[in-house]
Amino acid sequence: MDTLKEKHSEPANIHEFERIAEEKLKASKNSLWSYIIKASGDRQTYDESMRAFKRYFLQPQVLTLREKPSTWTIVLGNPIRIPICISPVAGQASVIEGGDALTGDAAAKAGTLMVFSSSSSMKIEDFGKVVPRGLFWAQTDLYRDKKSILNIVRNAEGLGFKALVITVDTPVEFMASSGKSDIGDEVDTTETNGAPKKDGEKKECKGCGPTDDTPWQPKTCCAKNETFCMATWQDLAWLKSETKLPIVLKGILTAKAARRAVTAGIDGIIVSAHGGRQLDGVPPPLMALPEVVEAVKGSGVEVYMDGGVRSGSDVFKAMALGARAVFVGRPALWALAVNGGEGVRRMLRIFEDEFTSTMAMCGCQQIRDIDSSFVKHESQFRY
Ligand code: FNR
């Protein structure tokens, strides 16, 4: 294991992180690897999330650069050194002990933001103790159990987290169609509260407690209360009345939902398809991004995106299409698997270097220079 770690400790790009993580995890924790790479249905949304970036081409400006580009930007009033942040991801502690804290520390050292997942096996209060410095937002679903939500909110407030991220694309748990991962390994493909399930462990719904092991988990558990674990805009209004923290909705993919979110008084939107792990067939986030940006124009709501971001060039393209910053999910897990916190630090440094050179090569001095004139969709070229 150590030899493998040493041999592979210096991946040169994000794809190498994936390859090495696959090699290491398949050798030691095969079902964890399957959990990380799983996607729902036919994997259309998952596959397209990466491919969407390839359909845009860069349009560099020339002779405009005076000095090294600055990658600093501001999210909800807080400066970050690079517009590449960490999505909320469960399972980090399964990859390596203390995984969430290692990622949080690496993000803080890189000068960027991490979203702490409510499905983490580490408690938010413990995370706050071991990672006292850094910029953090806290993610939660709108669970039926309001006490669970308030516990996260009060801890986030007390720990100085700067926003709440509410995941809205999981009204019910979705199951991969076949129950098999694409590597042919029999795995648990349900995303129970986002966290991987250990052998023999009962699933637990934050609303109803332990449940039967079925694909449509909330239906079974909440059937006791004759309803699914669904949340509505009223639940969001309740949450808003409970806290002064800014609220970011994660999982919006349409102009219609974005306009509704603006009316609800939210502060930010993460255009996201949950990494292709929930409703298969929705558009890849990069394709949905322009219409969401357009829909919230003039409202002051900040728009970010995640899903399929694998290079600095991808980051640049998303920002050209209107994202204020991007988030990455799986790359953080791969980096943890490759080399713990150091791996995450290196992964962020690679993104930073690639993004900075893309800015320079395109002739962008500042983040605010990046706009839609720097990208062209393949359909706009005359062949
Ligand atoms: C996730 N994601 C996720 N989202 C969320 O809101 N709460 C969560 O607990 C989790 N857990 C989780 C676990 C794992 C293993 C993965 C891969 C993803 C979704 C995540 O925040 C993000 O939307 C996607 O991962 C982005 O896509 P990429 O960067 O993985 O392509």
XYZ file of C-alpha atoms and ligand atoms in Angstrom:
414
model
C 0.000 0.000 0.000
C 2.744 2.429 1.005
C 4.762 1.555 -2.083
C 1.724 2.250 -4.216
C 1.209 5.569 -2.422
C 4.827 6.597 -2.985
C 4.801 5.451 -6.582
C 1.703 7.475 -7.340
C 1.970 10.453 -4.995
C 2.413 13.061 -7.728
C -0.445 12.942 -10.217
C -0.085 15.624 -12.882
C -3.760 16.205 -13.628
C -7.240 15.381 -12.310
C -7.641 12.350 -14.583
C -4.516 10.852 -13.046
C -6.033 11.360 -9.591
C -9.035 9.334 -10.749
C -6.894 6.593 -12.247
C -4.653 6.213 -9.200
C -7.586 6.407 -6.773
C -9.302 3.668 -8.770
C -6.223 1.472 -8.613
C -5.782 1.991 -4.873
C -9.438 1.709 -3.825
C -10.180 -1.291 -6.034
C -7.304 -3.060 -4.328
C -8.416 -2.245 -0.796
C -12.023 -0.953 -0.670
C -13.746 -2.008 -3.870
C -17.294 -1.192 -2.763
C -16.206 2.288 -1.699
C -14.804 2.871 -5.198
C -18.133 1.733 -6.639
C -19.989 4.080 -4.287
C -17.885 7.042 -5.391
C -18.202 6.525 -9.137
C -21.801 5.361 -9.172
C -24.335 7.305 -11.220
C -28.042 6.732 -11.679
C -30.007 5.256 -14.575
C -28.171 4.954 -17.879
C -25.541 7.432 -16.669
C -26.659 9.893 -19.357
C -26.436 12.936 -17.093
C -23.172 11.765 -15.555
C -21.444 11.115 -18.887
C -22.778 14.307 -20.465
C -21.633 16.391 -17.490
C -18.035 15.862 -18.572
C -18.742 15.888 -22.311
C -20.578 19.229 -22.132
C -17.289 21.028 -21.493
C -15.796 19.552 -24.664
C -18.542 21.136 -26.775
C -17.243 24.609 -25.954
C -14.055 26.010 -27.446
C -11.938 28.840 -26.095
C -11.725 32.145 -27.954
C -8.493 33.770 -26.765
C -7.858 37.485 -26.875
C -4.258 38.436 -27.687
C -1.760 41.087 -26.587
C -3.829 42.120 -23.555
C -1.918 40.552 -20.652
C 0.323 42.825 -18.548
C 1.101 40.583 -15.569
C 0.253 37.213 -14.008
C -3.546 36.901 -13.764
C -5.228 37.218 -10.385
C -7.652 34.413 -9.535
C -9.169 36.089 -6.447
C -12.918 36.451 -6.328
C -15.702 36.931 -3.784
C -18.487 34.513 -2.829
C -21.331 35.891 -0.715
C -19.058 38.668 0.514
C -16.066 36.456 1.371
C -12.861 36.554 -0.688
C -11.437 33.292 -2.048
C -8.048 32.917 -3.723
C -9.325 30.547 -6.432
C -12.902 30.084 -7.727
C -12.623 26.311 -7.253
C -14.467 25.111 -4.151
C -15.325 21.736 -2.633
C -18.883 20.350 -3.003
C -20.526 18.630 -0.035
C -19.603 14.959 -0.295
C -20.389 12.093 2.034
C -17.939 9.239 2.414
C -14.729 11.209 2.951
C -14.021 9.491 6.273
C -14.509 6.127 4.577
C -11.759 6.995 2.131
C -9.376 7.974 4.919
C -9.797 8.545 8.645
C -10.711 12.160 9.359
C -11.268 12.736 5.634
C -13.634 15.702 6.013
C -11.179 17.515 8.290
C -8.267 16.802 5.932
C -10.239 18.226 3.009
C -11.349 21.243 5.050
C -7.802 21.975 6.117
C -6.488 21.620 2.545
C -9.217 23.951 1.230
C -8.373 26.508 3.929
C -4.673 26.332 3.022
C -5.544 26.830 -0.651
C -7.597 29.880 0.346
C -10.871 28.458 -0.864
C -14.262 27.303 0.388
C -15.475 23.855 1.411
C -19.097 22.833 1.936
C -19.459 20.427 4.860
C -21.952 17.620 4.134
C -24.694 16.844 6.648
C -24.236 13.208 5.604
C -20.655 13.214 6.778
C -19.932 10.625 9.438
C -18.101 13.385 11.324
C -20.316 15.675 13.395
C -20.276 19.315 12.359
C -19.253 20.359 15.894
C -16.247 18.007 15.758
C -15.278 19.302 12.324
C -15.344 22.838 13.773
C -13.026 21.781 16.598
C -10.361 20.203 14.371
C -10.522 22.723 11.530
C -10.915 26.039 13.327
C -9.803 28.270 10.442
C -11.141 28.475 6.907
C -14.193 29.426 4.901
C -16.989 26.883 5.281
C -20.642 26.555 4.352
C -22.869 23.830 5.875
C -25.038 21.623 3.665
C -28.286 20.010 4.700
C -31.371 18.540 3.101
C -34.748 19.854 4.248
C -35.308 16.806 6.433
C -38.735 16.138 7.881
C -37.074 16.165 11.269
C -36.692 19.892 11.846
C -34.567 19.257 14.942
C -31.864 17.698 12.712
C -31.880 20.780 10.513
C -31.765 23.181 13.448
C -28.867 21.270 14.974
C -26.862 21.865 11.791
C -27.975 25.502 11.535
C -27.119 26.385 15.131
C -23.742 24.653 14.895
C -22.981 26.396 11.594
C -23.866 29.760 13.160
C -21.809 29.065 16.273
C -18.783 27.886 14.297
C -18.759 30.945 12.047
C -19.749 29.126 8.861
C -20.797 31.711 6.288
C -23.823 30.129 4.571
C -26.215 27.180 4.442
C -26.446 25.027 1.342
C -29.814 23.355 0.949
C -29.821 20.373 -1.393
C -33.126 20.332 -3.270
C -32.658 17.654 -5.927
C -33.307 14.648 -3.684
C -37.024 14.581 -2.811
C -36.723 10.806 -2.882
C -33.651 8.626 -2.985
C -32.902 7.466 -6.496
C -31.451 4.093 -7.310
C -29.097 3.135 -10.109
C -31.150 1.083 -12.547
C -29.386 -2.236 -12.393
C -28.195 -2.439 -8.813
C -24.759 -3.119 -10.218
C -21.935 -0.683 -10.647
C -20.327 -0.317 -14.050
C -17.396 -2.381 -12.867
C -19.651 -5.351 -12.362
C -19.374 -5.338 -8.595
C -22.533 -5.908 -6.567
C -22.908 -2.785 -4.472
C -25.429 -0.813 -2.501
C -26.500 1.759 -5.040
C -28.937 3.764 -2.966
C -27.722 7.090 -1.660
C -29.161 6.844 1.838
C -28.701 10.324 3.216
C -25.719 10.471 0.884
C -23.553 8.145 2.962
C -22.175 4.740 2.051
C -23.788 1.949 4.018
C -21.621 -0.489 5.900
C -22.355 -4.214 5.676
C -25.353 -5.164 7.753
C -26.062 -1.570 8.749
C -29.713 -0.464 8.753
C -30.472 2.564 6.640
C -31.638 5.565 8.535
C -33.983 8.307 7.423
C -33.539 11.601 9.278
C -37.337 11.724 9.427
C -38.246 8.239 10.517
C -35.192 6.416 11.801
C -33.943 2.981 10.615
C -35.718 1.607 7.582
C -36.008 -1.479 5.438
C -33.393 -2.017 2.787
C -35.255 -1.118 -0.408
C -34.464 1.002 -3.435
C -37.203 3.543 -2.735
C -36.085 4.024 0.805
C -38.102 7.133 1.799
C -41.306 5.603 0.493
C -40.854 2.646 2.784
C -39.766 4.507 5.848
C -42.013 7.527 5.589
C -44.928 5.379 4.508
C -45.389 5.011 8.236
C -46.472 8.639 8.092
C -48.222 8.150 4.740
C -45.959 10.433 2.825
C -42.524 10.667 1.145
C -39.735 12.713 2.736
C -40.519 15.635 0.470
C -39.939 19.280 1.226
C -41.638 22.358 -0.212
C -41.029 26.099 -0.569
C -42.896 26.477 2.750
C -40.176 24.447 4.475
C -37.608 26.760 2.951
C -39.548 29.803 4.214
C -39.516 28.223 7.682
C -35.746 27.765 7.478
C -35.272 31.375 6.386
C -37.258 32.519 9.414
C -34.918 30.520 11.674
C -31.550 31.961 10.605
C -29.790 35.038 9.314
C -27.216 32.960 7.428
C -27.361 33.334 3.637
C -29.079 30.404 1.904
C -27.788 28.703 -1.239
C -29.992 26.181 -3.084
C -28.089 23.270 -4.616
C -29.624 21.274 -7.437
C -31.417 23.843 -9.614
C -31.272 23.213 -13.379
C -34.030 25.331 -14.912
C -34.884 29.017 -15.356
C -38.334 28.358 -13.866
C -36.974 26.920 -10.609
C -34.341 29.669 -10.482
C -36.993 32.404 -10.742
C -38.995 30.699 -7.973
C -35.869 30.616 -5.829
C -35.313 34.344 -6.347
C -38.890 35.002 -5.214
C -38.206 32.889 -2.137
C -35.400 35.292 -1.228
C -32.431 32.962 -1.462
C -28.885 34.275 -1.867
C -27.206 31.775 -4.167
C -27.777 28.821 -6.499
C -25.494 25.896 -7.244
C -26.514 24.625 -10.680
C -25.993 20.917 -10.043
C -27.211 17.473 -11.063
C -25.851 15.893 -7.869
C -22.974 14.463 -9.876
C -25.446 12.440 -12.009
C -26.468 10.440 -8.933
C -30.123 11.404 -8.686
C -32.501 11.994 -11.621
C -30.857 10.628 -14.751
C -31.802 12.467 -17.950
C -31.582 15.999 -16.591
C -29.208 18.249 -18.534
C -25.562 18.429 -17.586
C -25.089 21.453 -15.288
C -22.872 23.301 -17.787
C -25.722 23.243 -20.343
C -28.270 24.423 -17.770
C -26.017 27.182 -16.454
C -26.715 29.962 -19.023
C -30.497 29.837 -18.568
C -30.207 29.963 -14.789
C -27.769 32.895 -15.001
C -30.160 34.691 -17.340
C -33.180 33.976 -15.107
C -31.635 35.530 -11.974
C -30.002 38.503 -13.744
C -30.325 41.724 -11.735
C -31.519 39.926 -8.587
C -28.140 39.858 -6.828
C -28.382 36.051 -6.485
C -24.982 34.438 -7.083
C -24.811 31.432 -9.417
C -22.246 28.645 -9.095
C -22.098 25.196 -10.683
C -20.791 21.692 -10.071
C -20.661 18.474 -12.083
C -17.911 17.152 -14.341
C -15.342 19.889 -13.669
C -12.016 18.151 -14.308
C -9.569 20.843 -15.476
C -8.698 24.526 -15.221
C -10.036 24.942 -18.723
C -13.405 23.541 -17.540
C -13.406 26.080 -14.700
C -12.751 28.888 -17.184
C -15.560 27.734 -19.498
C -18.068 27.587 -16.615
C -17.088 31.071 -15.524
C -17.358 32.365 -19.083
C -20.921 31.038 -19.107
C -21.739 32.970 -15.939
C -20.692 30.871 -12.931
C -19.201 32.929 -10.110
C -17.251 29.878 -8.930
C -17.292 26.117 -9.483
C -17.370 23.223 -7.042
C -15.823 19.761 -7.358
C -17.067 16.571 -5.692
C -15.390 13.343 -6.824
C -11.975 14.958 -7.418
C -11.774 15.640 -3.661
C -12.498 11.990 -2.852
C -9.944 10.776 -5.417
C -7.349 13.169 -4.003
C -7.999 11.921 -0.453
C -7.558 8.361 -1.669
C -4.287 9.189 -3.431
C -2.571 11.092 -0.662
C -4.918 12.305 2.104
C -4.922 16.038 2.847
C -1.732 16.523 0.809
C -3.536 14.977 -2.135
C -6.410 17.464 -1.824
C -3.916 20.319 -1.571
C -2.177 19.109 -4.738
C -5.475 18.605 -6.552
C -6.431 22.230 -5.802
C -2.966 23.449 -6.846
C -3.311 21.662 -10.192
C -6.720 23.253 -10.767
C -5.238 26.635 -9.810
C -2.234 26.293 -12.151
C -4.348 25.108 -15.067
C -6.938 27.824 -14.501
C -4.314 30.559 -14.170
C -2.627 29.531 -17.421
C -5.985 29.350 -19.208
C -6.734 32.899 -18.023
C -3.300 34.049 -19.181
C -3.534 32.337 -22.566
C -6.993 33.853 -23.088
C -5.702 37.305 -22.107
C -7.739 37.681 -18.894
C -6.045 39.674 -16.153
C -8.845 39.483 -13.587
C -11.787 37.194 -12.934
C -14.131 40.002 -13.981
C -12.528 39.977 -17.464
C -13.917 36.466 -18.123
C -17.162 36.630 -20.087
C -19.085 34.748 -22.757
C -16.933 36.238 -25.555
C -14.182 33.800 -24.529
C -16.136 30.643 -25.397
C -17.949 29.415 -28.468
C -20.246 26.403 -28.647
C -19.368 23.925 -31.378
C -22.747 24.556 -33.051
C -21.707 28.179 -33.685
C -18.777 27.306 -35.942
C -19.145 27.163 -39.707
C -17.545 23.926 -40.779
C -22.151 13.544 -3.464
N -22.962 14.661 -3.560
C -23.610 15.126 -2.439
N -24.387 16.243 -2.505
C -24.982 16.746 -1.410
O -25.666 17.763 -1.503
N -24.834 16.114 -0.183
C -24.085 14.990 -0.045
O -23.939 14.470 1.061
C -23.474 14.439 -1.203
N -22.740 13.285 -1.132
C -22.061 12.836 -2.237
C -21.262 11.711 -2.131
C -20.520 11.279 -3.238
C -19.654 10.071 -3.125
C -20.569 11.999 -4.453
C -19.744 11.591 -5.646
C -21.388 13.109 -4.562
C -23.004 15.447 -4.810
C -21.876 16.487 -4.817
O -22.106 17.497 -3.869
C -21.712 17.181 -6.172
O -22.943 17.728 -6.583
C -21.191 16.258 -7.281
O -20.244 15.348 -6.775
C -20.555 17.116 -8.379
O -20.116 16.330 -9.430
P -18.590 15.833 -9.606
O -17.682 16.988 -9.249
O -18.425 14.672 -8.704
O -18.525 15.485 -11.046
